[in-house]
PDB file of C-alpha atoms in Angstrom:
ATOM      1  CA  MET M   1      -7.496  55.680 238.376  1.00  0.00           C
ATOM      2  CA  ARG M   2      -8.684  59.241 238.902  1.00  0.00           C
ATOM      3  CA  LEU M   3      -8.931  61.944 236.241  1.00  0.00           C
ATOM      4  CA  GLU M   4      -6.891  64.227 238.456  1.00  0.00           C
ATOM      5  CA  ASP M   5      -3.966  61.767 238.220  1.00  0.00           C
ATOM      6  CA  GLU M   6      -4.042  61.682 234.426  1.00  0.00           C
ATOM      7  CA  LEU M   7      -4.356  65.296 233.301  1.00  0.00           C
ATOM      8  CA  SER M   8      -1.560  67.774 233.831  1.00  0.00           C
ATOM      9  CA  ASP M   9      -3.873  70.747 233.347  1.00  0.00           C
ATOM     10  CA  ILE M  10      -7.264  69.826 234.785  1.00  0.00           C
ATOM     11  CA  SER M  11      -8.122  73.506 235.210  1.00  0.00           C
ATOM     12  CA  ARG M  12      -8.550  73.824 231.428  1.00  0.00           C
ATOM     13  CA  LEU M  13     -11.190  71.097 231.464  1.00  0.00           C
ATOM     14  CA  ALA M  14     -12.830  72.444 234.630  1.00  0.00           C
ATOM     15  CA  ASN M  15     -13.053  75.937 233.128  1.00  0.00           C
ATOM     16  CA  LEU M  16     -14.702  74.538 230.014  1.00  0.00           C
ATOM     17  CA  LEU M  17     -17.274  72.573 231.993  1.00  0.00           C
ATOM     18  CA  GLU M  18     -18.076  75.570 234.193  1.00  0.00           C
ATOM     19  CA  ILE M  19     -19.679  77.115 231.125  1.00  0.00           C
ATOM     20  CA  ALA M  20     -23.225  75.876 231.731  1.00  0.00           C
ATOM     21  CA  PRO M  21     -24.292  75.544 228.076  1.00  0.00           C
ATOM     22  CA  VAL M  22     -21.214  73.407 227.308  1.00  0.00           C
ATOM     23  CA  ALA M  23     -21.819  71.138 230.302  1.00  0.00           C
ATOM     24  CA  ILE M  24     -25.519  70.827 229.449  1.00  0.00           C
ATOM     25  CA  ASP M  25     -24.756  70.029 225.802  1.00  0.00           C
ATOM     26  CA  PHE M  26     -22.217  67.428 226.823  1.00  0.00           C
ATOM     27  CA  VAL M  27     -24.517  65.703 229.295  1.00  0.00           C
ATOM     28  CA  THR M  28     -27.535  65.733 226.985  1.00  0.00           C
ATOM     29  CA  THR M  29     -25.436  64.412 224.108  1.00  0.00           C
ATOM     30  CA  VAL M  30     -24.413  61.387 226.151  1.00  0.00           C
ATOM     31  CA  CYS M  31     -27.375  60.841 228.476  1.00  0.00           C
ATOM     32  CA  GLY M  32     -30.816  60.123 227.104  1.00  0.00           C
ATOM     33  CA  LYS M  33     -33.996  59.210 228.945  1.00  0.00           C
ATOM     34  CA  HIS M  34     -33.686  58.651 232.691  1.00  0.00           C
ATOM     35  CA  ILE M  35     -34.249  54.939 233.332  1.00  0.00           C
ATOM     36  CA  GLY M  36     -33.928  54.738 237.095  1.00  0.00           C
ATOM     37  CA  SER M  37     -32.109  55.638 240.270  1.00  0.00           C
ATOM     38  CA  GLY M  38     -30.709  53.821 243.240  1.00  0.00           C
ATOM     39  CA  SER M  39     -29.202  55.004 246.489  1.00  0.00           C
ATOM     40  CA  TYR M  40     -26.019  56.283 244.858  1.00  0.00           C
ATOM     41  CA  ARG M  41     -26.475  56.402 241.097  1.00  0.00           C
ATOM     42  CA  SER M  42     -28.785  57.424 238.284  1.00  0.00           C
ATOM     43  CA  VAL M  43     -29.102  55.398 235.100  1.00  0.00           C
ATOM     44  CA  PHE M  44     -29.787  56.877 231.671  1.00  0.00           C
ATOM     45  CA  GLU M  45     -30.140  55.564 228.165  1.00  0.00           C
ATOM     46  CA  TYR M  46     -26.936  56.112 226.195  1.00  0.00           C
ATOM     47  CA  ASN M  47     -27.756  58.402 223.277  1.00  0.00           C
ATOM     48  CA  ILE M  48     -24.758  57.326 221.226  1.00  0.00           C
ATOM     49  CA  ASP M  49     -25.472  53.575 221.269  1.00  0.00           C
ATOM     50  CA  ASP M  50     -28.789  52.169 222.512  1.00  0.00           C
ATOM     51  CA  ARG M  51     -27.170  48.843 223.482  1.00  0.00           C
ATOM     52  CA  PHE M  52     -25.751  50.566 226.578  1.00  0.00           C
ATOM     53  CA  VAL M  53     -26.779  52.594 229.604  1.00  0.00           C
ATOM     54  CA  VAL M  54     -24.906  55.368 231.373  1.00  0.00           C
ATOM     55  CA  LYS M  55     -24.565  55.057 235.134  1.00  0.00           C
ATOM     56  CA  VAL M  56     -23.806  58.392 236.787  1.00  0.00           C
ATOM     57  CA  GLU M  57     -22.419  58.351 240.320  1.00  0.00           C
ATOM     58  CA  PRO M  58     -22.266  61.951 241.639  1.00  0.00           C
ATOM     59  CA  LEU M  59     -20.944  61.200 245.139  1.00  0.00           C
ATOM     60  CA  ASN M  60     -18.232  58.756 244.036  1.00  0.00           C
ATOM     61  CA  THR M  61     -19.279  55.992 246.414  1.00  0.00           C
ATOM     62  CA  ASN M  62     -17.237  53.508 244.336  1.00  0.00           C
ATOM     63  CA  CYS M  63     -20.210  51.507 243.041  1.00  0.00           C
ATOM     64  CA  ASN M  64     -19.115  52.158 239.456  1.00  0.00           C
ATOM     65  CA  GLN M  65     -15.530  51.226 240.344  1.00  0.00           C
ATOM     66  CA  THR M  66     -16.737  48.023 242.019  1.00  0.00           C
ATOM     67  CA  GLU M  67     -18.733  46.976 238.968  1.00  0.00           C
ATOM     68  CA  TYR M  68     -15.864  47.807 236.639  1.00  0.00           C
ATOM     69  CA  ARG M  69     -13.270  45.930 238.705  1.00  0.00           C
ATOM     70  CA  LEU M  70     -15.484  42.895 239.167  1.00  0.00           C
ATOM     71  CA  TRP M  71     -16.277  42.765 235.452  1.00  0.00           C
ATOM     72  CA  GLU M  72     -12.575  43.079 234.598  1.00  0.00           C
ATOM     73  CA  GLU M  73     -11.856  40.119 236.899  1.00  0.00           C
ATOM     74  CA  ILE M  74     -14.572  37.833 235.590  1.00  0.00           C
ATOM     75  CA  LYS M  75     -14.889  38.636 231.884  1.00  0.00           C
ATOM     76  CA  GLY M  76     -12.032  36.373 230.884  1.00  0.00           C
ATOM     77  CA  LEU M  77     -12.838  33.422 233.099  1.00  0.00           C
ATOM     78  CA  HIS M  78     -12.827  30.101 231.284  1.00  0.00           C
ATOM     79  CA  SER M  79     -12.878  26.347 231.858  1.00  0.00           C
ATOM     80  CA  ASP M  80     -14.776  25.534 235.064  1.00  0.00           C
ATOM     81  CA  LEU M  81     -15.575  29.219 235.625  1.00  0.00           C
ATOM     82  CA  ALA M  82     -16.782  30.060 232.114  1.00  0.00           C
ATOM     83  CA  PHE M  83     -20.362  30.217 233.433  1.00  0.00           C
ATOM     84  CA  VAL M  84     -19.645  33.179 235.754  1.00  0.00           C
ATOM     85  CA  PRO M  85     -19.599  36.120 233.278  1.00  0.00           C
ATOM     86  CA  LYS M  86     -22.887  34.942 231.811  1.00  0.00           C
ATOM     87  CA  TRP M  87     -24.612  36.074 235.021  1.00  0.00           C
ATOM     88  CA  PHE M  88     -23.396  39.697 234.816  1.00  0.00           C
ATOM     89  CA  ALA M  89     -24.177  42.565 232.456  1.00  0.00           C
ATOM     90  CA  PRO M  90     -20.875  43.521 230.807  1.00  0.00           C
ATOM     91  CA  VAL M  91     -19.198  46.828 231.567  1.00  0.00           C
ATOM     92  CA  GLU M  92     -18.006  48.542 228.404  1.00  0.00           C
ATOM     93  CA  TRP M  93     -16.167  51.565 229.795  1.00  0.00           C
ATOM     94  CA  ILE M  94     -15.548  53.635 232.906  1.00  0.00           C
ATOM     95  CA  SER M  95     -14.460  57.252 233.072  1.00  0.00           C
ATOM     96  CA  PRO M  96     -11.015  58.005 234.530  1.00  0.00           C
ATOM     97  CA  ASN M  97     -12.670  59.422 237.646  1.00  0.00           C
ATOM     98  CA  GLY M  98     -15.123  56.515 237.997  1.00  0.00           C
ATOM     99  CA  ARG M  99     -18.206  58.690 238.037  1.00  0.00           C
ATOM    100  CA  ILE M 100     -19.501  57.594 234.627  1.00  0.00           C
ATOM    101  CA  LEU M 101     -19.868  53.952 233.588  1.00  0.00           C
ATOM    102  CA  LEU M 102     -21.196  52.371 230.386  1.00  0.00           C
ATOM    103  CA  MET M 103     -22.859  49.004 230.810  1.00  0.00           C
ATOM    104  CA  ARG M 104     -24.790  46.749 228.451  1.00  0.00           C
ATOM    105  CA  LYS M 105     -28.453  47.593 228.619  1.00  0.00           C
ATOM    106  CA  THR M 106     -30.809  44.939 229.879  1.00  0.00           C
ATOM    107  CA  SER M 107     -34.489  44.578 229.176  1.00  0.00           C
ATOM    108  CA  TYR M 108     -37.433  43.730 231.378  1.00  0.00           C
ATOM    109  CA  LYS M 109     -39.490  40.563 231.072  1.00  0.00           C
ATOM    110  CA  PRO M 110     -42.428  39.470 233.241  1.00  0.00           C
ATOM    111  CA  SER M 111     -41.571  37.873 236.577  1.00  0.00           C
ATOM    112  CA  LYS M 112     -42.712  34.452 235.379  1.00  0.00           C
ATOM    113  CA  GLU M 113     -39.682  34.485 233.059  1.00  0.00           C
ATOM    114  CA  ARG M 114     -37.150  34.829 235.906  1.00  0.00           C
ATOM    115  CA  PRO M 115     -35.184  31.714 236.788  1.00  0.00           C
ATOM    116  CA  THR M 116     -36.185  29.878 239.941  1.00  0.00           C
ATOM    117  CA  LYS M 117     -32.527  29.172 240.761  1.00  0.00           C
ATOM    118  CA  ILE M 118     -29.506  31.445 240.533  1.00  0.00           C
ATOM    119  CA  PRO M 119     -25.844  31.069 241.490  1.00  0.00           C
ATOM    120  CA  GLU M 120     -25.106  31.330 245.173  1.00  0.00           C
ATOM    121  CA  PHE M 121     -22.609  34.158 244.582  1.00  0.00           C
ATOM    122  CA  LEU M 122     -25.394  36.567 243.572  1.00  0.00           C
ATOM    123  CA  THR M 123     -26.407  38.174 246.840  1.00  0.00           C
ATOM    124  CA  ASP M 124     -28.508  41.330 246.352  1.00  0.00           C
ATOM    125  CA  ILE M 125     -31.539  39.524 245.003  1.00  0.00           C
ATOM    126  CA  LYS M 126     -34.233  41.955 244.022  1.00  0.00           C
ATOM    127  CA  PRO M 127     -35.958  42.231 240.658  1.00  0.00           C
ATOM    128  CA  ASP M 128     -34.639  45.746 239.960  1.00  0.00           C
ATOM    129  CA  ASN M 129     -31.052  44.439 239.961  1.00  0.00           C
ATOM    130  CA  PHE M 130     -31.627  42.003 237.096  1.00  0.00           C
ATOM    131  CA  GLY M 131     -32.669  42.035 233.485  1.00  0.00           C
ATOM    132  CA  TRP M 132     -32.254  40.260 230.176  1.00  0.00           C
ATOM    133  CA  ILE M 133     -29.670  40.543 227.428  1.00  0.00           C
ATOM    134  CA  GLY M 134     -31.238  38.458 224.688  1.00  0.00           C
ATOM    135  CA  ASN M 135     -32.138  35.147 226.335  1.00  0.00           C
ATOM    136  CA  ASN M 136     -29.575  35.559 229.095  1.00  0.00           C
ATOM    137  CA  PHE M 137     -30.761  36.591 232.574  1.00  0.00           C
ATOM    138  CA  VAL M 138     -28.101  38.830 234.161  1.00  0.00           C
ATOM    139  CA  CYS M 139     -27.387  41.002 237.163  1.00  0.00           C
ATOM    140  CA  HIS M 140     -26.976  44.629 236.084  1.00  0.00           C
ATOM    141  CA  ASP M 141     -26.457  46.140 239.523  1.00  0.00           C
ATOM    142  CA  TYR M 142     -23.504  44.577 241.273  1.00  0.00           C
ATOM    143  CA  GLY M 143     -21.879  47.731 242.619  1.00  0.00           C
ATOM    144  CA  GLN M 144     -22.466  46.646 246.221  1.00  0.00           C
ATOM    145  CA  ASP M 145     -20.672  43.297 245.952  1.00  0.00           C
ATOM    146  CA  TYR M 146     -17.639  43.872 248.117  1.00  0.00           C
ATOM    147  CA  GLY M 147     -14.783  41.582 248.971  1.00  0.00           C
ATOM    148  CA  PHE M 148     -13.832  38.238 247.577  1.00  0.00           C
ATOM    149  CA  MET M 149     -16.524  36.350 245.743  1.00  0.00           C
ATOM    150  CA  HIS M 150     -16.373  32.584 245.614  1.00  0.00           C
ATOM    151  CA  PHE M 151     -17.673  31.501 242.225  1.00  0.00           C
ATOM    152  CA  SER M 152     -19.243  28.202 243.071  1.00  0.00           C
ATOM    153  CA  LYS M 153     -21.498  26.338 240.668  1.00  0.00           C
ATOM    154  CA  LYS M 154     -23.830  25.826 243.589  1.00  0.00           C
ATOM    155  CA  MET M 155     -27.275  27.210 242.883  1.00  0.00           C
ATOM    156  CA  LYS M 156     -29.802  28.546 245.344  1.00  0.00           C
ATOM    157  CA  LYS M 157     -33.509  29.127 245.191  1.00  0.00           C
ATOM    158  CA  ALA M 158     -34.194  32.618 243.938  1.00  0.00           C
ATOM    159  CA  GLU M 159     -36.416  34.281 246.473  1.00  0.00           C
ATOM    160  CA  TRP M 160     -37.058  37.559 244.771  1.00  0.00           C
ATOM    161  CA  ASN M 161     -37.128  40.249 247.476  1.00  0.00           C
ATOM    162  CA  TYR M 162     -39.542  43.028 246.634  1.00  0.00           C
TER     163      TYR M 162
END
């Protein structure tokens, strides 16, 4: 869903954000310290709640939308598939336009702590895409996982690409 589809008078919002001090105040209220960047997004601490990060996607390459949609599909899985959501950092919120996403913040632990086996459905295996929420090792960058994912319990050796 796009912001343009929801607001009847988007020009009022656009005019407000064109005032540089307002836009700067808004961004610096929400976004804290810059944590990292990928090909399409930048990640910031979330000033309002330190349990989350803000992922900003300026070019709208749909990585935020992909993470949001995948999380919405898997978060309620149960029975034989109850293990699936435990491998993903939860998405808390996405902006109407998809350019801003709130996700649970993960923490770093030394490489010796990483599991030696991970589910086969996790494909972009590099250390920067994973982190810890408590004692749970999760993928926090799954915006490039396109198409249907088969959630098999089959595990594979984690060869951490650097």
